Every structure is written in structure tokens, then in C-alpha cells.
Amino acid sequence: MCGFLGEISSSLLTEKKFKDLLDLSRQRGPNQQTIWSDSICQLGFNRLAILDTSSAGMQPVKSPSGRFYMVLNGEIYNYKSLQLEHGILDSELRSSSDVEVVSQLLDKVSILDLVTSLNGMFAIAIWDTRFQKLYLIRDFAGIKPLYYGEKENQLIFASQFDQIFKHPLFYSKRLRPDAMKTFFGFGYMHAPDTVFESIYQVEPGQIIVWDYANKSIVEKMYYYQWETSETLLDSAFSTKEKFKNIIHEAVKKQLQSDVPLASFLSSGVDSAIISAFAKKEHQNLTAFTFGISSHGKYDEREDASKYATYLNLNHIIATAKEADLISQIDAHFKAMPEPFGDYSSLPTYLITQKARMHATVMLGGDGGDELFWGYPRFRKSLHQAHWFRYPLWLRKLIIPFYRKKKPKLSYALERLRRFDAWIMEKQMHFTDIDSFMPNTYYTASLYKCYEYKSKLEKSNILQYLKKNEFYGHMQRTLKKIDLCSMAHGLEVRVPYLDKDVIAFSNMIKSEFTVTHDFAKIVPKEALYDLIPLELLNTEKKGFSVPIAHWLKHELKEDFKKTVLDTPIYGAAYLDHVILKKMVANFYDNKLKVDTWGLWHVYAWQKWALHHGLIEYKNKK
């Protein structure tokens, strides 16, 4: 995990100005910093040393021929097998890092073939000095971020959004109202868009080629395709055994580290599976559990302790009080280089801060719910989707009668014409957003992400929901983990998002979920082989914080100052009078307002304030 910055221009920044921008991502890579440039390309790198911590592993790194210069943020887990496959001798390598092997391969295979062969989490920038082309590449799951900005025949690219919009090229910034509305509704910037014009994100599994001769992007392609085959039944014994082998191998590959490594351990299925298989390979494995002392309903420490004892893990339990979370809110917002509104980033920020005291690399269980239909909303959507076979006018007539027997029927079935609009609305956290942005649509890429074209059959629906979660909700989760962990120089690896695990998941036909309404059967059955059933927590827990209570009490003064008493950033694109009236109604208890949506506005304002885009009204 590192941070990089680059620019392609006939008038490069001075080293001092370039370094100032590079320093914005110093927390991502606190160990070493290097800048390289030629007449039109400048690359800077902040390194968090994981493999080969010596200076030999520093970047940017050049290929043996000198033709290519590269920076890579992330980890390549199959670099050893690639080295063996292509006959690269250890004596040919300048370091023992994964990046060194990749740089060697640049002279041996095409960039497309190289990237297609990689298994890992990565954001890569490759400068071809011969043809003066830049390649921007993001991993297939979107684990690592990669931003770029195009303006005045120049290209800027970086690991962080603020490194782009604070570049002198973007001193004059224009907000995108469609991307603003997407943020207010969903709480994050959905790739490939950002809230500013001319600044974008590389999408998961995408390569972008920028040509200096043309001063523009000459190619965009997807090297990774989402493909499903449904050749394995989820209830079959052989499917469970294959899963165990594949996830075990994924964990094994991701244990490579020359610095202290540990695993997160909660009461859930996924972190327990990761920790159990990591223990098989790493006898002295440390597991880290975090709990808020005042949140008994969500406290996972007791269950996690049972797992750790049975697995014989070195178990570290960190405890905090609710007041500790509140005290970190402003530091948490200051650490955000981009607007981000998922309030679960608060405990994540504190968890990663405490975990960094014990390790530099952590294994996490993220991705399991998305790949194996673990969320309750999957089944609710599955069981009510058939209503969208009927026209809206008919649903309005008959559903009220059905609701008398089934009161949990969604009221959206009587409002929305399309199934995909319903799924999209489920992920939205500001239900009254149209009242203050009535004439603005969401970004086209967001609509495309939720688009559903197949027949409303259960097998089709489940596969759609999984893909949608992967490219939708999961991207917000991965962004949260990256932003919070990198604020503390902590690398978090996600074995569930190994390329082979994703491919395996896409081979599963989930008959058990359809027939028996049972979630996540494959990982759960695998876990029963690892930890006795009587020790396992059967009720799914999540971590939450009392946002509504905080906004009305502990954060009331700061929230009002930030949202009501400060000009809304981008007020020209929304009806700020209606927005502020919604806030006033929330405090006067006159109207039920979605507090998660209000938090999005709070996060938006905090981001704008911390980055000098607006100022407090009474600031002297």
C-alpha cells in the first residue's frame, strides 16, 4: 500500500510544487519518498514497505531495458508464480519485491497480457518512454483507488482525489450537479465519476491509455470481464470442499509480508474463515477484535474470543467508549481526501488506528456477503421481484390487499415502475433528495450499474444482485476501508476478492437460497468444519453508531454551524433553502428525515471546509 502522483505535460511543475502535492498522500506511504522525471513525465511515490523493506524495493521502478517506468500501489500475490512461468532468475532481480517482477515482465509481454495475468489489488501507472504513452490500470475488484484529470492537453494522475483537484491545473474547479446528487444520495463518488468536471476515476478492471502526441486518451478497455457459469450447486458437498481449497489458497498467497501481519476477527462468518485458514499457515497469527463498550447489542468481543480460543490465536481486544468515537470525528473528516458519507467510517477509522499499533498488514473478511448472497436484502429483493412483472397501475390496485396478509411488502412496489429502480433506491440514503435537487439526474454510470435487462426469474435476479453489489455497494465499502486504513499507514488485504475466489463464486447456482431462503450457505458450511457449531454466533451482527442521537445532542452545535450557518458548497446546483428547512424540521421533530442523508450533507460540508473550498461564515 502506497501513494503515487504523476503528471504528463510540456510544462511540468517545479519539484517543490510537485513534492507539496505528493506529500498529501504521505500517510499512505510513510517509509520512503522518491521523485523521478524526464522532460514531459514526472512520477512521485510514497512507500509503505511491505515486501523487501530495503531501499532496493523503492519506486518508481524501470524495466531492465529502460523503456518503461512504473509506480504500483498495492500487492501482486502471484508474482512468484509469474516469475517462474517467465523464467526470470533471482540473479536478474534488483530486489525481492513483487513490483520488481512486474517491471521485468514489461519487457517480455504486452501490457494487456501482463495485467490480465495479475492477481492482487493494485493501481498501476506505466510510462512508455519510447512511444510516450501512459497506461493507467486498476485492479479487477476496485480495491485500490486511481484518479486522473485531463485539462489543457495535460494529464494528472494520483492515488488520492485531493492530489488532482489541488494541482494548479485545477485551481478553477467546476462541480458536476449529477455527481453531487449521486454523492448526496449514496454517500460516495461512484466510478468513473467525481464531483468535479474533467476529473475521473479509473474503473475496476480497466486500462486507460493516454497519448502525449495526441494529448488525449486514445483507448479505454476492460481487461477483466464479469462472467457467470452456474455449474456448481451451492448445497453440494463438493462445492463446499472446493471453496475451502480456494479460499485457503487465497489466504496463503496473501500472507506474504516482511512486516508484522495480523487478521481482523469479529463474530461473523467471513473474518472467522480468513483467520482460521491464516492460522493453518501462520502458527503465531495474531487476531484483532474491536468493541465499543457501550454497544452491547453490537459488541462482538465475546463471540470473537470464543473463536480465538478454539483456533489458538494470539488475541488482541481493543476497547473504546462512545466518547472516543465522538472525539475522533473531526480528525476522521480531516483524513478524507474526498467526500465520503458512510458513517460506519467512524468506527472503521478508530479500528484501523488501533490495529496499526499491532501490525502493518491486516487480513479482512470483506467481500464475502457480496459474493455469496449474505445480505438480508438479497432475499427480500428475490421474494418480491415478481411483482414487477405486472404494470404499475395494477400493482397499485392489488398490493394493498396483499399487504394485509404480508405487511412487510415494500411500499416501493406501488411507486416504482422498474425492478432496477427499486434495487437502486434500496442503496440510497437520502429519500427526499429530489425535493432539493428536483431537476438533476444521477450520473449515467450509476444508472448503468443498476440496469436490469433479463427476465424476472430467480436465478437471473440473484446473479444480477451479486454483480450489482460488487460494482455498487461494495465499491463504497472498499473505499471506506482504503481511506480509513491508509490514514494510518495500514495495509488491509481482502482474500475474498482474490481473482480465483471471485471466479469460483460466479460458478455457483444458488438453489438453496432460492428454495430454502438460507443465506451464504457455502461459507457457512465451510466454517462449521473449522469451528464447532455450538461456538458460532448464528445471529448476524453489524456495527452501528447512534447517528440520530449524536446529531441531536453531542454533534448538534457543530452540525448546525457546519450545515445551517455555513454556505452549502455547490449551493447554485441545489435548493439550499429547502435543504436547510429539512434540517430545521429534523431538530424541531416536525418531519421524519433520513438521518443518514443528513450525515451525507454534514460529510460534504466537512470535506469542503477542510480542503478550503468554503469557509465558516463567521471565520475571521
XYZ file of C-alpha atoms in Angstrom:
620
model
C 0.000 0.000 0.000
C 1.437 3.273 -1.075
C 0.535 6.527 -2.716
C 1.684 7.962 -6.006
C 1.333 11.086 -8.117
C 2.206 11.765 -11.722
C 1.804 14.294 -14.496
C 2.358 14.308 -18.242
C 2.899 17.825 -19.528
C 5.156 20.032 -21.616
C 5.362 22.323 -18.575
C 5.895 20.126 -15.520
C 5.575 21.510 -12.011
C 8.710 22.510 -10.188
C 9.992 19.769 -7.898
C 8.943 21.847 -4.866
C 5.324 22.236 -6.040
C 5.184 18.628 -7.153
C 6.507 17.448 -3.782
C 3.900 19.513 -1.951
C 1.187 17.623 -3.814
C 2.948 14.291 -3.341
C 3.107 14.940 0.398
C -0.696 14.906 0.537
C -0.505 11.108 0.331
C 2.472 10.751 2.671
C 0.338 8.926 5.240
C -0.262 6.204 2.631
C 3.467 5.572 2.354
C 5.425 6.933 5.325
C 8.609 4.902 4.811
C 10.257 6.306 1.688
C 9.640 9.004 -0.913
C 11.130 9.301 -4.394
C 10.553 11.579 -7.405
C 11.632 10.800 -10.978
C 11.128 12.863 -14.117
C 12.098 13.280 -17.728
C 11.203 16.215 -19.985
C 7.427 15.522 -20.068
C 6.690 12.962 -17.331
C 7.035 13.317 -13.585
C 6.377 10.461 -11.149
C 6.352 10.587 -7.359
C 5.969 7.749 -4.899
C 5.333 7.426 -1.155
C 6.125 3.911 0.003
C 4.694 1.754 2.734
C 7.309 -1.000 2.686
C 5.774 -4.497 2.904
C 7.958 -6.749 0.708
C 11.711 -6.101 0.661
C 11.691 -3.160 3.052
C 15.142 -2.045 1.905
C 15.704 0.852 -0.482
C 16.011 -1.710 -3.312
C 12.241 -2.041 -3.287
C 11.643 1.655 -3.827
C 9.609 3.078 -6.723
C 9.314 4.392 -9.405
C 10.981 1.346 -10.926
C 12.165 0.978 -14.510
C 12.139 -2.090 -16.708
C 15.532 -3.667 -17.492
C 15.507 -2.109 -20.972
C 14.833 1.330 -19.530
C 11.825 1.758 -21.795
C 9.154 1.628 -19.073
C 8.881 3.469 -15.756
C 6.221 2.283 -13.342
C 4.589 3.018 -10.000
C 2.328 0.461 -8.337
C 0.126 0.871 -5.280
C -0.962 -2.447 -3.793
C 0.231 -6.025 -3.804
C 0.617 -8.669 -6.532
C 0.004 -12.035 -4.887
C 1.016 -14.295 -7.766
C 4.305 -12.586 -8.607
C 6.372 -15.632 -7.645
C 4.469 -17.902 -9.999
C 4.760 -15.296 -12.776
C 8.499 -15.105 -12.192
C 8.758 -18.894 -12.523
C 6.456 -19.009 -15.556
C 8.563 -16.490 -17.473
C 11.931 -17.883 -16.411
C 13.110 -14.816 -14.516
C 16.106 -15.735 -12.359
C 16.604 -14.307 -8.888
C 20.018 -13.101 -10.051
C 18.257 -10.855 -12.605
C 16.256 -9.056 -9.940
C 17.361 -5.922 -8.155
C 15.047 -6.601 -5.217
C 12.768 -9.313 -3.874
C 9.605 -7.220 -4.212
C 6.552 -8.015 -6.333
C 6.969 -4.731 -8.224
C 10.414 -5.824 -9.405
C 8.969 -8.914 -11.094
C 6.248 -6.850 -12.772
C 8.849 -4.406 -14.099
C 10.790 -7.304 -15.600
C 7.663 -8.594 -17.324
C 7.086 -5.243 -19.043
C 9.951 -6.110 -21.407
C 8.693 -9.659 -22.005
C 4.935 -9.459 -22.631
C 2.362 -6.916 -23.747
C 0.842 -4.689 -21.094
C -2.584 -6.215 -21.724
C -1.252 -9.770 -21.313
C 0.654 -8.736 -18.219
C -2.279 -7.086 -16.494
C -4.639 -9.915 -17.379
C -2.274 -12.337 -15.625
C -2.037 -10.360 -12.368
C -3.836 -11.484 -9.212
C -3.862 -8.946 -6.457
C -5.010 -5.467 -5.512
C -3.355 -2.702 -7.464
C -3.389 0.689 -9.086
C -0.622 0.989 -11.670
C 0.761 3.794 -13.823
C 3.215 2.822 -16.596
C 5.071 5.405 -18.679
C 6.313 4.137 -22.050
C 9.278 6.394 -22.878
C 9.582 5.081 -26.461
C 6.039 5.831 -27.596
C 5.306 8.472 -24.939
C 2.147 6.785 -23.757
C 0.849 6.432 -20.223
C -1.122 3.384 -19.062
C -3.412 3.681 -16.035
C -4.603 0.317 -14.678
C -6.880 -0.546 -11.757
C -7.405 -3.973 -10.213
C -10.398 -6.071 -11.219
C -12.237 -5.630 -7.897
C -11.609 -1.905 -7.430
C -9.745 -2.382 -4.147
C -7.140 0.305 -4.808
C -8.118 3.816 -5.942
C -6.829 5.608 -9.038
C -7.819 9.124 -10.138
C -6.897 11.194 -13.142
C -7.614 14.645 -14.507
C -7.394 15.929 -18.080
C -7.126 19.611 -18.882
C -5.291 21.895 -21.311
C -3.546 18.981 -23.046
C -2.146 17.730 -19.744
C -2.794 14.645 -17.628
C -2.560 14.365 -13.840
C -2.990 11.024 -12.055
C -2.812 10.028 -8.404
C -3.844 7.744 -5.575
C -5.899 10.484 -3.947
C -8.613 12.777 -5.235
C -7.203 15.861 -3.487
C -3.865 15.458 -5.261
C -5.732 16.054 -8.521
C -8.093 18.892 -7.624
C -5.336 20.766 -5.753
C -2.998 20.634 -8.742
C -2.557 24.142 -10.252
C -4.249 22.883 -13.402
C -7.492 22.592 -11.406
C -7.396 25.789 -9.385
C -10.532 26.688 -11.327
C -12.956 23.885 -10.493
C -16.478 23.227 -11.700
C -18.814 20.949 -9.800
C -20.911 18.348 -11.587
C -24.509 18.512 -10.301
C -25.241 14.908 -11.363
C -22.234 13.648 -9.390
C -23.205 15.863 -6.447
C -26.670 14.311 -6.383
C -25.123 10.851 -6.600
C -22.977 11.670 -3.585
C -25.862 13.068 -1.542
C -27.936 10.002 -2.332
C -25.344 7.263 -1.948
C -22.564 8.804 0.122
C -19.612 8.224 -2.196
C -18.301 9.050 -5.668
C -19.204 6.207 -7.999
C -16.522 5.368 -10.604
C -15.753 6.601 -13.182
C -17.125 9.937 -11.999
C -16.074 12.504 -9.417
C -17.865 15.645 -8.273
C -15.573 17.847 -10.426
C -15.580 18.216 -14.183
C -12.539 16.803 -16.012
C -11.521 14.601 -13.049
C -12.337 10.882 -13.109
C -11.689 7.506 -11.540
C -10.289 4.541 -13.400
C -12.947 1.832 -13.135
C -12.347 -1.644 -11.690
C -10.685 -3.882 -14.263
C -9.990 -1.016 -16.663
C -6.961 0.189 -18.638
C -6.787 3.784 -19.863
C -4.125 4.829 -22.397
C -3.138 8.500 -22.722
C -1.007 9.505 -25.705
C 1.280 12.525 -25.446
C 1.332 13.013 -29.221
C -2.459 13.327 -29.309
C -2.648 14.989 -25.880
C -5.647 12.812 -25.085
C -6.947 9.397 -24.110
C -6.640 7.124 -27.121
C -8.013 3.930 -25.628
C -10.195 2.651 -22.811
C -10.629 -1.073 -22.342
C -11.711 -3.604 -19.745
C -9.186 -6.384 -19.274
C -11.454 -8.157 -16.763
C -14.935 -9.405 -17.623
C -17.590 -10.477 -15.130
C -18.677 -13.940 -16.275
C -21.014 -16.484 -14.683
C -21.497 -20.155 -15.490
C -23.632 -21.672 -12.670
C -22.034 -25.107 -12.898
C -21.847 -25.751 -9.129
C -24.775 -26.245 -6.751
C -24.418 -24.341 -3.508
C -25.774 -27.259 -1.465
C -23.328 -29.839 -2.869
C -20.612 -31.229 -0.595
C -18.076 -30.907 -3.403
C -18.839 -27.186 -3.753
C -18.057 -26.608 -0.100
C -14.789 -28.546 -0.409
C -13.756 -26.565 -3.482
C -14.491 -23.341 -1.653
C -12.323 -24.364 1.286
C -9.414 -25.156 -1.003
C -9.739 -21.929 -2.986
C -10.159 -19.572 -0.017
C -7.316 -21.359 1.806
C -5.032 -20.803 -1.172
C -6.106 -17.155 -1.419
C -5.292 -16.591 2.251
C -1.975 -18.381 1.873
C -0.943 -16.098 -1.008
C -1.907 -13.002 0.944
C 0.213 -13.893 3.968
C 3.355 -12.744 2.128
C 4.864 -9.943 4.189
C 8.195 -8.775 5.562
C 6.434 -6.724 8.269
C 4.033 -7.699 11.109
C 0.762 -9.206 9.840
C -2.483 -9.980 11.673
C -6.165 -10.613 10.928
C -9.364 -8.879 11.909
C -11.710 -11.131 13.874
C -15.361 -10.324 14.547
C -18.296 -12.581 15.387
C -19.081 -13.028 11.696
C -18.526 -15.870 9.282
C -16.037 -14.270 6.926
C -13.374 -12.959 9.296
C -13.506 -16.269 11.191
C -12.884 -18.221 7.966
C -9.974 -15.971 6.996
C -8.440 -16.198 10.476
C -8.876 -19.974 10.627
C -7.094 -20.589 7.324
C -4.435 -17.994 8.108
C -3.700 -19.875 11.326
C -3.029 -23.051 9.344
C -0.187 -21.255 7.557
C 0.932 -18.824 10.239
C 1.226 -20.565 13.602
C 1.812 -17.358 15.567
C -1.076 -15.484 13.978
C -2.474 -12.552 15.899
C -6.172 -11.738 15.595
C -7.527 -8.284 16.361
C -11.014 -7.569 17.705
C -12.529 -4.177 18.425
C -15.533 -3.276 20.541
C -17.380 -0.223 21.813
C -18.060 -0.747 25.494
C -21.469 0.967 25.440
C -22.813 -1.020 22.472
C -23.760 -4.389 23.910
C -26.132 -5.210 21.051
C -23.327 -4.874 18.518
C -20.402 -5.914 20.720
C -18.609 -8.847 19.097
C -15.820 -9.336 21.625
C -17.324 -12.315 23.465
C -18.049 -14.315 20.316
C -14.691 -13.442 18.764
C -12.909 -14.550 21.949
C -14.518 -17.988 21.691
C -13.289 -18.350 18.121
C -9.796 -17.137 19.017
C -9.526 -19.551 21.934
C -10.623 -22.527 19.849
C -8.249 -21.596 16.988
C -5.430 -20.880 19.439
C -4.832 -17.368 18.119
C -2.904 -14.606 19.789
C -5.935 -12.463 20.502
C -5.830 -8.702 20.975
C -9.033 -6.994 22.064
C -9.188 -3.222 21.787
C -11.978 -1.383 23.560
C -13.190 2.150 23.159
C -16.014 4.220 24.571
C -18.606 6.068 22.560
C -16.927 9.285 23.639
C -13.717 8.086 21.952
C -15.562 7.827 18.650
C -17.027 11.296 19.001
C -13.648 12.767 19.870
C -12.210 11.386 16.626
C -14.922 12.694 14.294
C -13.086 15.810 13.164
C -9.752 14.011 12.763
C -11.632 11.404 10.727
C -13.073 14.064 8.410
C -9.697 15.761 8.015
C -8.263 12.430 6.857
C -10.748 12.243 3.960
C -9.223 13.478 0.673
C -12.623 13.148 -0.970
C -16.254 13.489 0.130
C -17.374 10.304 1.857
C -20.638 9.927 3.745
C -20.862 6.369 5.091
C -20.896 6.989 8.837
C -19.543 3.493 9.516
C -16.232 5.070 8.508
C -16.122 6.467 12.057
C -15.614 3.112 13.836
C -13.521 1.921 10.868
C -11.215 4.902 11.325
C -10.757 4.087 15.020
C -10.420 0.335 14.430
C -7.667 0.768 11.844
C -5.921 3.313 14.032
C -5.748 0.837 16.907
C -4.891 -2.116 14.652
C -1.881 -0.194 13.288
C -0.365 -0.300 16.767
C -0.004 -4.064 16.403
C 0.561 -4.743 12.703
C 1.314 -3.123 9.349
C -0.754 -5.616 7.330
C -4.219 -6.910 8.236
C -6.387 -9.559 6.600
C -10.099 -8.747 6.460
C -13.278 -10.623 5.573
C -14.846 -8.049 3.272
C -16.449 -9.291 0.065
C -17.999 -12.472 1.447
C -21.508 -11.069 1.775
C -21.424 -9.650 -1.742
C -20.079 -12.777 -3.435
C -22.200 -15.329 -1.567
C -25.548 -13.515 -1.172
C -25.118 -12.802 2.530
C -27.152 -9.622 2.968
C -30.823 -9.934 4.009
C -31.773 -7.516 1.204
C -30.832 -10.188 -1.338
C -33.640 -12.438 -0.175
C -36.173 -9.652 0.270
C -35.477 -8.491 -3.277
C -35.655 -12.058 -4.567
C -39.038 -12.771 -2.996
C -40.747 -9.546 -4.086
C -39.226 -9.070 -7.542
C -42.048 -10.963 -9.278
C -44.395 -8.046 -8.614
C -42.582 -6.045 -11.283
C -43.949 -8.415 -13.922
C -47.221 -6.524 -13.511
C -47.833 -2.951 -14.678
C -47.689 -0.230 -12.059
C -51.402 0.601 -12.279
C -52.305 -2.990 -11.439
C -49.852 -3.165 -8.548
C -51.405 -0.039 -7.071
C -54.779 -1.783 -7.061
C -53.927 -5.221 -5.718
C -50.889 -4.836 -3.430
C -52.805 -3.040 -0.630
C -54.985 -6.144 -0.315
C -51.957 -8.484 -0.239
C -50.262 -6.299 2.359
C -52.967 -7.175 4.884
C -51.587 -10.729 4.881
C -47.981 -9.774 4.213
C -47.327 -6.442 5.951
C -43.623 -6.469 5.015
C -44.345 -5.931 1.328
C -42.349 -2.929 0.151
C -44.328 0.251 -0.456
C -41.970 0.969 -3.346
C -43.853 -1.716 -5.301
C -46.690 0.799 -5.629
C -44.447 3.715 -6.627
C -41.718 2.478 -8.960
C -42.159 1.139 -12.460
C -38.953 -0.874 -12.745
C -37.297 -3.565 -10.650
C -33.837 -1.988 -11.048
C -35.154 1.373 -9.815
C -36.285 -0.425 -6.646
C -32.867 -2.017 -6.133
C -31.179 1.330 -6.693
C -33.471 3.020 -4.196
C -32.590 0.408 -1.569
C -28.973 1.610 -1.650
C -29.980 5.256 -1.434
C -29.745 7.009 1.916
C -31.449 10.321 1.210
C -35.017 9.559 0.230
C -36.051 13.247 -0.020
C -33.195 14.225 -2.282
C -35.475 15.166 -5.182
C -37.016 17.925 -3.070
C -33.797 19.964 -3.082
C -32.313 18.725 -6.375
C -35.530 18.254 -8.385
C -34.217 18.858 -11.903
C -30.989 16.867 -11.670
C -30.439 13.223 -12.590
C -27.852 10.895 -11.102
C -24.751 10.101 -13.139
C -25.232 7.954 -16.222
C -22.703 5.439 -14.874
C -24.801 4.906 -11.744
C -27.941 4.167 -13.749
C -25.912 1.767 -15.884
C -24.639 -0.035 -12.763
C -28.210 -0.770 -11.637
C -29.682 -1.531 -15.068
C -31.549 -4.852 -15.306
C -32.410 -6.337 -18.709
C -33.097 -10.038 -18.049
C -36.333 -11.856 -17.328
C -37.521 -11.684 -13.729
C -36.530 -15.255 -12.902
C -34.950 -16.014 -9.534
C -31.655 -17.342 -10.886
C -31.248 -14.229 -13.060
C -32.165 -11.955 -10.177
C -29.621 -13.473 -7.798
C -26.797 -13.157 -10.315
C -27.810 -9.563 -11.063
C -27.916 -8.691 -7.364
C -24.436 -10.095 -6.821
C -22.905 -8.234 -9.748
C -24.715 -5.067 -8.745
C -23.419 -5.327 -5.171
C -19.897 -5.950 -6.469
C -19.814 -2.830 -8.643
C -22.098 -0.759 -6.426
C -22.303 -1.086 -2.656
C -19.012 -2.992 -2.322
C -17.141 -0.144 -4.002
C -18.292 2.163 -1.228
C -17.153 -0.379 1.371
C -13.732 -0.775 -0.265
C -13.360 2.992 -0.480
C -14.137 3.262 3.238
C -11.537 0.641 4.131
C -8.893 2.223 1.927
C -9.494 5.775 3.178
C -9.507 4.792 6.849
C -6.659 2.279 6.808
C -4.409 4.469 4.669
C -4.960 7.372 7.046
C -2.859 5.311 9.474
C -0.437 3.661 7.048
C -2.124 0.263 7.432
C -2.491 -2.239 4.575
C -5.741 -4.226 4.585
C -5.901 -7.283 2.342
C -9.160 -8.946 1.291
C -8.750 -12.662 0.399
C -12.412 -12.972 -0.629
C -11.597 -10.673 -3.549
C -8.858 -12.910 -4.869
C -9.418 -13.462 -8.590
C -9.907 -17.230 -8.120
C -12.447 -16.771 -5.313
C -14.495 -14.385 -7.460
C -14.388 -16.832 -10.370
C -15.496 -19.666 -8.076
C -18.359 -17.587 -6.725
C -19.561 -16.929 -10.255
C -19.795 -20.670 -10.913
C -22.356 -21.203 -8.138
C -26.044 -21.754 -8.749
C -27.761 -20.768 -5.518
C -30.642 -23.234 -5.413
C -30.550 -23.429 -1.628
C -31.092 -19.692 -1.248
C -33.988 -19.799 -3.719
C -35.662 -22.886 -2.232
C -34.957 -22.564 1.493
C -34.330 -18.831 1.982
C -30.974 -19.664 3.543
C -28.147 -17.172 3.084
C -24.483 -17.728 2.375
C -24.613 -21.497 2.650
C -21.185 -22.272 1.138
C -19.043 -20.154 3.520
C -21.206 -21.121 6.499
C -20.918 -24.849 5.825
C -17.161 -24.396 5.418
C -16.927 -22.577 8.743
C -18.782 -25.414 10.506
C -15.841 -27.628 9.522
C -13.417 -25.198 11.148
C -15.183 -24.111 14.345
C -17.746 -26.192 16.303
C -21.302 -25.102 15.617
C -22.063 -24.573 19.312
C -19.391 -21.849 19.480
C -20.677 -19.934 16.496
C -22.893 -16.900 16.666
C -25.915 -17.622 14.474
C -27.303 -14.076 14.506
C -25.658 -11.680 12.100
C -24.239 -8.614 13.843
C -23.209 -5.353 12.356
C -21.534 -2.347 13.823
C -23.592 0.807 14.120
C -23.411 4.172 15.815
C -26.369 6.276 17.055
C -26.184 8.971 14.382
C -29.640 10.421 15.027
C -28.890 10.779 18.750
C -25.494 12.336 18.097
C -26.874 14.862 15.622
C -29.483 15.962 18.143
C -27.143 16.062 21.129
C -23.335 15.675 21.064
C -22.912 16.974 17.497
C -25.843 19.379 17.404
C -23.820 22.566 17.777
C -21.172 21.589 15.221
C -23.728 20.191 12.782
C -25.782 23.401 12.831
C -22.661 25.511 12.456
C -21.457 23.391 9.552
C -24.725 22.915 7.684
C -27.125 25.679 8.716
C -24.759 28.565 9.467
C -22.287 27.936 6.635
C -22.955 28.360 2.900
C -23.604 24.977 1.274
C -20.778 24.123 -1.095
C -22.293 23.996 -4.555
C -25.448 25.825 -3.456
C -26.006 27.019 -7.037
C -26.918 23.448 -8.016
C -29.472 22.764 -5.312
C -32.264 24.442 -3.381
C -30.381 25.158 -0.183
C -33.454 26.783 1.378
C -35.387 23.503 1.190
C -32.342 21.526 2.344
C -31.849 23.731 5.386
C -35.577 23.594 6.120
C -35.302 19.795 6.194
C -32.547 20.115 8.785
C -34.618 22.550 10.833
C -37.584 20.146 10.706
C -35.328 17.357 11.932
C -34.398 19.358 15.010
C -37.960 20.556 15.589
C -39.261 16.972 15.253
C -41.763 18.221 12.672
C -40.835 15.778 9.957
C -39.168 12.410 9.759
C -35.871 12.975 7.961
C -33.394 10.310 6.864
C -30.507 10.926 9.273
C -28.058 9.023 7.075
C -28.854 11.515 4.337
C -28.256 14.416 6.713
C -24.893 12.853 7.543
C -24.046 12.926 3.838
C -24.619 16.686 3.854
C -22.533 17.041 7.028
C -19.707 14.988 5.474
C -19.911 17.045 2.267
C -19.587 20.302 4.178
C -16.769 18.980 6.381
C -14.829 17.864 3.311
C -15.298 21.250 1.622
C -14.276 23.104 4.773
C -11.180 21.026 5.489
C -9.970 21.476 1.918
C -10.593 25.206 1.813
C -13.401 25.063 -0.747
C -15.684 27.064 1.576
C -15.201 28.815 4.901
C -17.245 29.102 8.044
C -19.446 32.157 7.761
C -18.087 33.797 10.881
C -14.436 32.878 10.272
C -12.158 35.837 10.957
